[in-house]
Short mmCIF file of C-alpha atoms and ligand atoms in Angstrom, two decimals:
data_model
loop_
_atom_site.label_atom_id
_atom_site.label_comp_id
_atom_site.label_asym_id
_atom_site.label_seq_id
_atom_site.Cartn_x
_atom_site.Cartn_y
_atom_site.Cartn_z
CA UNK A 197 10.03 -82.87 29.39
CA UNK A 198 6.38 -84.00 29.24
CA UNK A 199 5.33 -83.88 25.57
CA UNK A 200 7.80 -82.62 23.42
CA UNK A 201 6.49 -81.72 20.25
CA UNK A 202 2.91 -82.66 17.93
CA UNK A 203 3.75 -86.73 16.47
CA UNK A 204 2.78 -86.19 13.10
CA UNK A 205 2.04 -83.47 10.64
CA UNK A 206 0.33 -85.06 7.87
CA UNK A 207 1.63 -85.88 4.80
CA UNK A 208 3.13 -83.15 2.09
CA UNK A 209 0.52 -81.04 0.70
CA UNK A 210 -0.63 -79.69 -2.40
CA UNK A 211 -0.81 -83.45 -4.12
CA UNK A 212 3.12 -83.88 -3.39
CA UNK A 213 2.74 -86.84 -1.14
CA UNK A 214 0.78 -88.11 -4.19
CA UNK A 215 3.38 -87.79 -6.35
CA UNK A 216 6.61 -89.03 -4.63
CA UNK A 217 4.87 -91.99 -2.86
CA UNK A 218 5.86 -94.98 -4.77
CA UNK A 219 7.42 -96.48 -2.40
CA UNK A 220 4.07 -96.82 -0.06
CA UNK A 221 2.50 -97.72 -3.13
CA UNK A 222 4.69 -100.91 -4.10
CA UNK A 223 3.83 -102.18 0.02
CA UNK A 224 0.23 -101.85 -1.21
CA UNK A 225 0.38 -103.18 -4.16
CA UNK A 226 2.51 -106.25 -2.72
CA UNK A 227 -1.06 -106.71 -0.03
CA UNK A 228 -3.29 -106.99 -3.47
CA UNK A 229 -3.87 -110.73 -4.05
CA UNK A 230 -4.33 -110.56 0.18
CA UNK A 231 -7.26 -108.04 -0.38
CA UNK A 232 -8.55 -109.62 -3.65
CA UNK A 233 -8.69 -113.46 -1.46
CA UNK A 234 -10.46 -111.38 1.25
CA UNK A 235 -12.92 -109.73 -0.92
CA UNK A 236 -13.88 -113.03 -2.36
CA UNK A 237 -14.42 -115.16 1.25
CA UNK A 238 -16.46 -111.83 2.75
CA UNK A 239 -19.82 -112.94 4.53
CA UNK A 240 -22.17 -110.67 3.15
CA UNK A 241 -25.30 -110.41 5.09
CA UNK A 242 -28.95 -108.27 4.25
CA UNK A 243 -28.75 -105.87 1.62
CA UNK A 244 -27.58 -102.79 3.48
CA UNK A 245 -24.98 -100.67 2.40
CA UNK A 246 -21.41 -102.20 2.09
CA UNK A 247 -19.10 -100.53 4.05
CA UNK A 248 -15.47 -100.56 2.94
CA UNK A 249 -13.52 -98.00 5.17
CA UNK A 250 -9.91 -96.89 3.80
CA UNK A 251 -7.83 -95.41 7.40
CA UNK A 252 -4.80 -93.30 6.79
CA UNK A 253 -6.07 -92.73 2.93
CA UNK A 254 -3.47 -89.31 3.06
CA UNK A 255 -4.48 -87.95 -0.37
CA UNK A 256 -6.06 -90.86 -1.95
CA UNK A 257 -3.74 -91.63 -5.06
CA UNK A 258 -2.46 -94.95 -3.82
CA UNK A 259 -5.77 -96.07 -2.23
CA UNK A 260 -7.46 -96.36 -5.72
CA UNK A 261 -5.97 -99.54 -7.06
CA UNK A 262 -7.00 -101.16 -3.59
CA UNK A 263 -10.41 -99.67 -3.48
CA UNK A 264 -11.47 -100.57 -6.97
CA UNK A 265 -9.87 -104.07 -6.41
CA UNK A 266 -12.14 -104.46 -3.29
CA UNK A 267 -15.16 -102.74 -5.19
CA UNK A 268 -15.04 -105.02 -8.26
CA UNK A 269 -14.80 -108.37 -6.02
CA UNK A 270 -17.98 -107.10 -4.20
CA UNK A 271 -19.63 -106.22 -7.13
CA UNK A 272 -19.08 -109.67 -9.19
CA UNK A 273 -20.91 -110.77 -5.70
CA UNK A 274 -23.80 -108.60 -5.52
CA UNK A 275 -24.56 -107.31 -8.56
CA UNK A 276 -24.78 -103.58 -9.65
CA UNK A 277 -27.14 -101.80 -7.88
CA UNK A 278 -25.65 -102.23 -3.63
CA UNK A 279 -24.59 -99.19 -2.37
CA UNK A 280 -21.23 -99.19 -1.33
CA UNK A 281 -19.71 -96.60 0.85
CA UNK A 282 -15.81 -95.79 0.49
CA UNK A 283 -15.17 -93.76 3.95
CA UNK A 284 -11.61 -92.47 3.38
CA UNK A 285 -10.32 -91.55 6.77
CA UNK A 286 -7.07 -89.37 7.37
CA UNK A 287 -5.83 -86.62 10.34
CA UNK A 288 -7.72 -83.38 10.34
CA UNK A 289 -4.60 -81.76 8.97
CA UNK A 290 -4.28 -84.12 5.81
CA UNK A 291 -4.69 -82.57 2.32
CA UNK A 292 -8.06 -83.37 1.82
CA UNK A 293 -8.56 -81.24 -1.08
CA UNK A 294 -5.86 -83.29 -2.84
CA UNK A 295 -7.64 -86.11 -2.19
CA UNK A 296 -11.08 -84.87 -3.31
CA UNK A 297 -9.57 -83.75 -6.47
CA UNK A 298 -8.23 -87.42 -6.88
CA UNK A 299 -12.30 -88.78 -6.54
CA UNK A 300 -12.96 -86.46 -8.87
CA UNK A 301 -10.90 -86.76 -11.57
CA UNK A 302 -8.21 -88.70 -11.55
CA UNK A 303 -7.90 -91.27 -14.62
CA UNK A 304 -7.79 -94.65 -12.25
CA UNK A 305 -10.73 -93.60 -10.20
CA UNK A 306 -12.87 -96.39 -8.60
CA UNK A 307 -15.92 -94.18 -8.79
CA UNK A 308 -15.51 -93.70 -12.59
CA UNK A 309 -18.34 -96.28 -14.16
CA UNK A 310 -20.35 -96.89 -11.12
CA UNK A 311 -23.12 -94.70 -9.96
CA UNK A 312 -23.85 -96.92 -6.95
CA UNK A 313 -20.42 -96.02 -5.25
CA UNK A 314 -20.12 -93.32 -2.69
CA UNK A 315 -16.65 -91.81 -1.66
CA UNK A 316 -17.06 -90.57 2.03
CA UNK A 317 -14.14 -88.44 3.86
CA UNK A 318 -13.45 -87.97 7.96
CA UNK A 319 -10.97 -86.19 9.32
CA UNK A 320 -10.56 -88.06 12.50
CA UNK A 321 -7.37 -89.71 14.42
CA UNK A 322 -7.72 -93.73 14.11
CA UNK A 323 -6.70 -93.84 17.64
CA UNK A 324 -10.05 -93.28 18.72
CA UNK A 325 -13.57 -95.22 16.95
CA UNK A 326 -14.22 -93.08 13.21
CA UNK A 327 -17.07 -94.92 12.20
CA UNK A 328 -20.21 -96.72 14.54
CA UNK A 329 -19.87 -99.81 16.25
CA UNK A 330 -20.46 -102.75 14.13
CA UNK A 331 -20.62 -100.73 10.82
CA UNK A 332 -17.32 -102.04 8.38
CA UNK A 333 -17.55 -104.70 5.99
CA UNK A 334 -14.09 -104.48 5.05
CA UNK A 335 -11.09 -102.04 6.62
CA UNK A 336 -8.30 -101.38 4.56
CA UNK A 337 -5.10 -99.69 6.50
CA UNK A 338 -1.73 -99.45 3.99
CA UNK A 339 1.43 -97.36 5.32
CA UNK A 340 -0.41 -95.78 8.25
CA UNK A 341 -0.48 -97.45 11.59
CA UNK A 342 3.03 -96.94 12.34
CA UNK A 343 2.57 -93.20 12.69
CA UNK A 344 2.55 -93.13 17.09
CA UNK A 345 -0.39 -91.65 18.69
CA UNK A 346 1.82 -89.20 20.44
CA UNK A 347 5.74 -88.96 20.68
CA UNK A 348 6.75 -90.14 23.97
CA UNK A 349 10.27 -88.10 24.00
CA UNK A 350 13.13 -86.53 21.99
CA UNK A 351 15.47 -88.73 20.92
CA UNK A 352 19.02 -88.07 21.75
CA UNK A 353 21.10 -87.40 18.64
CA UNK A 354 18.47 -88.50 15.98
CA UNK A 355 15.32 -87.39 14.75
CA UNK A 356 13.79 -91.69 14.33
CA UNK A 357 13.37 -93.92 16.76
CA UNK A 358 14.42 -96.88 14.87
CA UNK A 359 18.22 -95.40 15.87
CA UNK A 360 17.28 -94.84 19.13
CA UNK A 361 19.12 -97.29 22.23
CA UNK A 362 18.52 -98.54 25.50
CA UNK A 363 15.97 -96.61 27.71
CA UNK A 364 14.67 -94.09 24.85
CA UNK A 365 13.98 -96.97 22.41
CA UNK A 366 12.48 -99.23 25.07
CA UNK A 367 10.26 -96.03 25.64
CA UNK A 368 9.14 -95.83 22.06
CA UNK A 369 8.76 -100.19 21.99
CA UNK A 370 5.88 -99.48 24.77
CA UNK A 371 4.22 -96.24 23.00
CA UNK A 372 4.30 -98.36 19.51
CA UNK A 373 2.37 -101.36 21.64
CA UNK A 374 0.12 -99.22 23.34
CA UNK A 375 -0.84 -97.93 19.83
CA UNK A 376 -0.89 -101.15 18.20
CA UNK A 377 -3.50 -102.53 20.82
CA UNK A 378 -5.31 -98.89 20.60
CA UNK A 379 -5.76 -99.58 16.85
CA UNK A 380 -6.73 -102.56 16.57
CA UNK A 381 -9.46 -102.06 19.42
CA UNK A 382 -10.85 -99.26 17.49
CA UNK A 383 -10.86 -101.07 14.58
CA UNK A 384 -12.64 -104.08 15.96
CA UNK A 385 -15.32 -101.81 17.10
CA UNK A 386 -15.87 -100.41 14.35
CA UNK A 387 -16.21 -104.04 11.86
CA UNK A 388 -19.57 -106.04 11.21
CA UNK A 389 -19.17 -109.47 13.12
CA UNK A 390 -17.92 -111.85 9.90
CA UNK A 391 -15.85 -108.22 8.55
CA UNK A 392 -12.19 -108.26 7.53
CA UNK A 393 -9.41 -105.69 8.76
CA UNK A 394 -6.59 -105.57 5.73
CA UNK A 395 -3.28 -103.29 7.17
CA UNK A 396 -0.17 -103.29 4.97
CA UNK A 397 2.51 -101.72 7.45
CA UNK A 398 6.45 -101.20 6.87
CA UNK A 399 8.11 -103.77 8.91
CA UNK A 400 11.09 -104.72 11.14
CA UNK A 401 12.64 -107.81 9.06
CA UNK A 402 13.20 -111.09 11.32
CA UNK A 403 17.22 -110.26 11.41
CA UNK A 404 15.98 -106.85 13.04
CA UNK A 405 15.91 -104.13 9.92
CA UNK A 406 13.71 -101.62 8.66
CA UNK A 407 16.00 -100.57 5.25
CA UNK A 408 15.49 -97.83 5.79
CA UNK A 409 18.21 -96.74 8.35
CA UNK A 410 20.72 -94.95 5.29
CA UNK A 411 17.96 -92.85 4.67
CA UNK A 412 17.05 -91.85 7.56
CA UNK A 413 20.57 -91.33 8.45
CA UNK A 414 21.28 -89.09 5.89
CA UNK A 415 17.97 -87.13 6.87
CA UNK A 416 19.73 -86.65 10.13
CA UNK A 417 22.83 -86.24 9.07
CA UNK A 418 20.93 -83.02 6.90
CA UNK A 419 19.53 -81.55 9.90
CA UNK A 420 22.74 -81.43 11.32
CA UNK A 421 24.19 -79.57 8.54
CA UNK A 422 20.94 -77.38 8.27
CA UNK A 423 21.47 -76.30 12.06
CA UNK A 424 25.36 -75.38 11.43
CA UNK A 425 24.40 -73.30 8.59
CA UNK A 426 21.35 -71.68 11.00
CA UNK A 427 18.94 -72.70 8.14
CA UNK A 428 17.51 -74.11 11.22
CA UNK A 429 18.31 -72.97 15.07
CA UNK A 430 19.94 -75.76 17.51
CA UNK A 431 16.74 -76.05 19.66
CA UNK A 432 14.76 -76.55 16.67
CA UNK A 433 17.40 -78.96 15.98
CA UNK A 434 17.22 -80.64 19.03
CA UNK A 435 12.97 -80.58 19.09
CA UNK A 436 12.70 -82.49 15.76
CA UNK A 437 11.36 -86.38 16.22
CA UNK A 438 9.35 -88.50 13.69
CA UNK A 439 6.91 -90.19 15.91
CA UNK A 440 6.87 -93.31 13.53
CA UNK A 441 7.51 -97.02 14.68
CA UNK A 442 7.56 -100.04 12.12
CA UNK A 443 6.96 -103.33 13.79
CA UNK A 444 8.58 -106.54 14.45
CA UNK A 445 6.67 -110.12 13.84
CA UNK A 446 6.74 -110.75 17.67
CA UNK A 447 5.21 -106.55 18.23
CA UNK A 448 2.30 -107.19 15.52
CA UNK A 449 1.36 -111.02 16.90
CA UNK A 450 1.95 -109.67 20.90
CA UNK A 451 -1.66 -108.70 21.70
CA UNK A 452 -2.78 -112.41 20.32
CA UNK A 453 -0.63 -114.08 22.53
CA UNK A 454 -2.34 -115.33 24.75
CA UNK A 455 -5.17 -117.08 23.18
CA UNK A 456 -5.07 -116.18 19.89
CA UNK A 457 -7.63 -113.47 19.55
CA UNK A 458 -7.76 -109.73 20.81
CA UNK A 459 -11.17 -107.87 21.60
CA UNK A 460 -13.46 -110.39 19.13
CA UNK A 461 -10.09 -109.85 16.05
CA UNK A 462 -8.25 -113.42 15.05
CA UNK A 463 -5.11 -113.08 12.78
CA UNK A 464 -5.61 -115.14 9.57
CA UNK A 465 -2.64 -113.95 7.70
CA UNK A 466 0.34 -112.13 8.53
CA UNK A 467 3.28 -112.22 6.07
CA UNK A 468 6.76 -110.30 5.18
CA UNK A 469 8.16 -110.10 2.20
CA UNK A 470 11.40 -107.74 0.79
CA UNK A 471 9.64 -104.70 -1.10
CA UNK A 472 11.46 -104.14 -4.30
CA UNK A 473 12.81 -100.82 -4.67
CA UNK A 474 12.22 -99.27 -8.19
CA UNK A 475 14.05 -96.44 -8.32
CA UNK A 476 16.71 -98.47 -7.44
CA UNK A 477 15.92 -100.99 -10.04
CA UNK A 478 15.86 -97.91 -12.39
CA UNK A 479 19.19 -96.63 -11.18
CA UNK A 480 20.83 -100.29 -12.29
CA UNK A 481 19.29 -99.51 -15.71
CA UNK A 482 20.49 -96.30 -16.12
CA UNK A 483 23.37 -95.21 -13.96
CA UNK A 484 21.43 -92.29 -12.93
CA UNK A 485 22.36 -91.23 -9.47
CA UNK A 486 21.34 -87.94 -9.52
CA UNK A 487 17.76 -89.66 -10.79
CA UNK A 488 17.90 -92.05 -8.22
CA UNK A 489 18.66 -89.27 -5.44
CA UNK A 490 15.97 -87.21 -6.25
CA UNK A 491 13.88 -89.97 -6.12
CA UNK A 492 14.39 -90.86 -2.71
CA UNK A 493 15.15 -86.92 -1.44
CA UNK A 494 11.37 -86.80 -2.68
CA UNK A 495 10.00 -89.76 -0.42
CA UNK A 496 11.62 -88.85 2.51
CA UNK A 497 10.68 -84.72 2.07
CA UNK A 498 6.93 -86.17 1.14
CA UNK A 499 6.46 -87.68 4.06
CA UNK A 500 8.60 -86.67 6.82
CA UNK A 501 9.34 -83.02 6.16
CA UNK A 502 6.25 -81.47 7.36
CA UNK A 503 6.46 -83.56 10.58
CA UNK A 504 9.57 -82.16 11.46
CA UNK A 505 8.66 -78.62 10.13
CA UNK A 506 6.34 -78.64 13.50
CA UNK A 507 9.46 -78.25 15.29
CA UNK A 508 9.83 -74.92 13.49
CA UNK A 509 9.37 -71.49 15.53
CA UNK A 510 7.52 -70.10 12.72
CA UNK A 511 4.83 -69.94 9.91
CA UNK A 512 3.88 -72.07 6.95
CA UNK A 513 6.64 -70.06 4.43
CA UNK A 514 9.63 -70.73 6.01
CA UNK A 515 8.11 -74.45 6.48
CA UNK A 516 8.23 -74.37 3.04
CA UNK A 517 11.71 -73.43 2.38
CA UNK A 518 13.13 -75.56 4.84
CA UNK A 519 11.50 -78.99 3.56
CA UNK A 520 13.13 -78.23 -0.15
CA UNK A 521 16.23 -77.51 1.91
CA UNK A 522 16.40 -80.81 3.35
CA UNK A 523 15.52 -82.46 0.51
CA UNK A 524 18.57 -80.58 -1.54
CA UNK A 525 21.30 -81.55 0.85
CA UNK A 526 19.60 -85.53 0.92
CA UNK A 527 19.35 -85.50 -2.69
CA UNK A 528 23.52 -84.73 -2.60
CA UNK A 529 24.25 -87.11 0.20
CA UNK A 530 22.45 -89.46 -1.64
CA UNK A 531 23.96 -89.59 -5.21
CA UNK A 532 27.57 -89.02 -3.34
CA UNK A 533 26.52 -92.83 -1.72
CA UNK A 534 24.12 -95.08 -4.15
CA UNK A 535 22.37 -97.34 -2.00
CA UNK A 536 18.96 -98.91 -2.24
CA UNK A 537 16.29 -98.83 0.30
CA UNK A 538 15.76 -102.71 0.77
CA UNK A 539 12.53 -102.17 2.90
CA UNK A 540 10.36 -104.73 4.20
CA UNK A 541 6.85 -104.69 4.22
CA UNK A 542 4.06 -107.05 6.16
CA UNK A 543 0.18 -108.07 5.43
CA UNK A 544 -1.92 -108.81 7.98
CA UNK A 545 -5.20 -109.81 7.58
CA UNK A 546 -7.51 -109.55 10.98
CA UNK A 547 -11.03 -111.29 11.04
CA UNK A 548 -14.20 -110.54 13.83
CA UNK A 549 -15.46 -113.29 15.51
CA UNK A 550 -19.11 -113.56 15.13
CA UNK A 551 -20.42 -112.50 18.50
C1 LIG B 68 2.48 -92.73 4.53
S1 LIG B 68 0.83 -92.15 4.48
C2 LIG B 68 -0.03 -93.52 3.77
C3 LIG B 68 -1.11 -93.10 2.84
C4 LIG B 68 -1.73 -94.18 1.98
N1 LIG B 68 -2.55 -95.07 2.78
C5 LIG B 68 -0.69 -94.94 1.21
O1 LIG B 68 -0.67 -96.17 1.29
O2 LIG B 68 0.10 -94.31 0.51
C6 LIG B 68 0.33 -92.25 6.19
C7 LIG B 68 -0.98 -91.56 6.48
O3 LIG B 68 -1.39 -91.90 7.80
C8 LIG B 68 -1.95 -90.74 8.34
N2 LIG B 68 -1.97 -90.82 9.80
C9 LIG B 68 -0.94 -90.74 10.68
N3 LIG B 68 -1.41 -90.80 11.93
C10 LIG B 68 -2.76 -90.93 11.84
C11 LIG B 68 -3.79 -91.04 12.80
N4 LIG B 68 -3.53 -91.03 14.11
N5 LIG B 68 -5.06 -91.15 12.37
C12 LIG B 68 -5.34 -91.16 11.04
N6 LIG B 68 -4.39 -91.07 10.08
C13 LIG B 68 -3.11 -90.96 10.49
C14 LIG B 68 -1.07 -89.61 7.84
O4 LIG B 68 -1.71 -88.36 7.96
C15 LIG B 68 -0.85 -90.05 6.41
O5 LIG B 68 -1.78 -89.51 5.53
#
């Protein structure tokens, strides 16, 4: 089998991923005082445009705090009237209305008081160049470069690669370094000489952990009981793969090996730190578990279901019906088994070389 199946399908639409994505936005928020040090140290040349470009924005809720963060450090250094461009950059198939509707009117809006800001959208793969050479002031990349440019192959009895062993996950090691190189190339492209890349990522732990593998177990362990009730077929089954690799410390520092930089990028932070989990935190309050379940049924069916809808013989309504499927027999595997999703998250902050 040469190419199995499409690697990712977007996030959920209609605003959902919006709404169940707290998790992504605690690893973002944990990058803040990163981005606000960056902001601060940025060599800001002429009096063109500033460029800030936000990649993987999905549908723009959880990009606001970092934009108007970033936005309000510039300002206090160049006044009021710069232009600055926002270019929020997502997958053709992303819900770009949702996001749109966030610019507009969403309460926390970075756009709100400024008339001298201008929110920008491309729908455009990051594994090729989005933006012209030499063009970013500042890149900001938060839960999104672990999505795989392509799925290299099924994977045997699971649907992530994380559980995968021996040949298949060796396989998926190479795709997820291939991509990580791909990436950053782009991406150092794309920056001003003196600009700053900013990518908050989900990471493998230094005792080898994502925290996430009880969820993504009992997503599996869903599928399995989808397919014996024929909610699903068994080749549909079979075809389902989440094309989504988090990184080690060795993976992410790899392509600076050598000599410390990687097409004109040096690394001048990377850190890990435990992400809290606050539904979790919630649950200890409470004693919830039903709460707590639905909670993390919602996560996982916000971002993962449509990818593995794509496995699905047919159209858009029974996509729909199987993701709140899924999520109903998580939500019970969940609050039969408490657990919290002790995740791990990483900040690495990438600077061009002056040329
Ligand atoms: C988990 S969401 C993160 C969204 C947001 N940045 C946040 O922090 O919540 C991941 C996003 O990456 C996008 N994505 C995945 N692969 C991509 C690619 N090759 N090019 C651009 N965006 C991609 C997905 O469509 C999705 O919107």
């Amino acid at each position: 089998m040469t190419e199995p199946i499409r690697p990712s399908g977007a996030m959920e639409s209609r605003g959902a991923y919006n709404r169940h994505a707290r998790l992504q936005a605690g690893g973002a928020a944990s990058a803040l005082p990163a981005l606000e040090s960056v902001v601060a140290a940025l060599p800001l040349f002429g009096e063109q445009a500033l460029v800030i470009a936000d990649y993987g924005a999905s549908q723009g809720k959880n990009s606001l705090a970092p934009m108007r963060l970033a936005i309000a450090g510039l300002r206090a250094r160049v006044g009021p009237t710069r232009p600055i461009l926002v270019y929020h950059e997502d997958l053709p198939a992303n819900d770009f209305n949702a996001l749109f509707a966030v610019l507009d009117h969403d309460p926390d809006r970075y756009n709100l008081d400024d008339p001298n800001v201008f929110p920008c959208a491309i729908g455009r793969s990051f594994y090729g160049g989005v933006l012209p050479p030499d063009y970013v002031d500042l890149g900001w990349c938060s839960y999104a470069a672990m999505w795989l440019s392509r799925v290299p192959m099924l994977i045997p009895g699971h649907i992530h690669p994380y559980r995968a062993v021996g040949d298949v996950r060796a396989t998926f090691e190479r795709q997820g370094a291939k991509d990580w190189e791909a990436f950053l190339a782009f991406r150092s492209r794309e920056l001003r000489a003196g600009g700053r890349l900013v990518v908050v990522l989900p990471a493998v732990s230094d005792q080898g952990v994502t925290g996430f593998e009880t969820t993504f177990d009992h997503a599996n362990n869903s599928l399995t009981a989808l397919a014996r009730e024929g909610v699903i077929s068994a080749e549909e089954r079979r075809r389902m793969v989440v094309g989504n690799w988090a990184r080690s410390r060795g993976d992410l520092m790899a392509p600076f090996a050598k000599d410390g930089r990687f097409r004109a990028l040096t690394v001048e932070r990377c850190e890990f730190s435990a992400l809290p989990d606050t539904a979790w935190a919630e649950y200890q309050q409470t004693g919830d578990s039903q709460s707590l379940a639905g909670k993390h049924a919602a996560f996982y069916r916000a971002t993962f279901a449509p990818t593995l809808a794509l496995a699905l013989d047919e159209d858009a309504g029974r996509r729909l019906a199987f993701s709140a499927r899924l999520e109903q027999e998580m939500r019970r595997r969940i609050a039969d088994a408490p657990a919290p999703i002790n995740s791990h998250v990483v900040t690495i902050v990438l600077a061009k070389a002056a040329p």
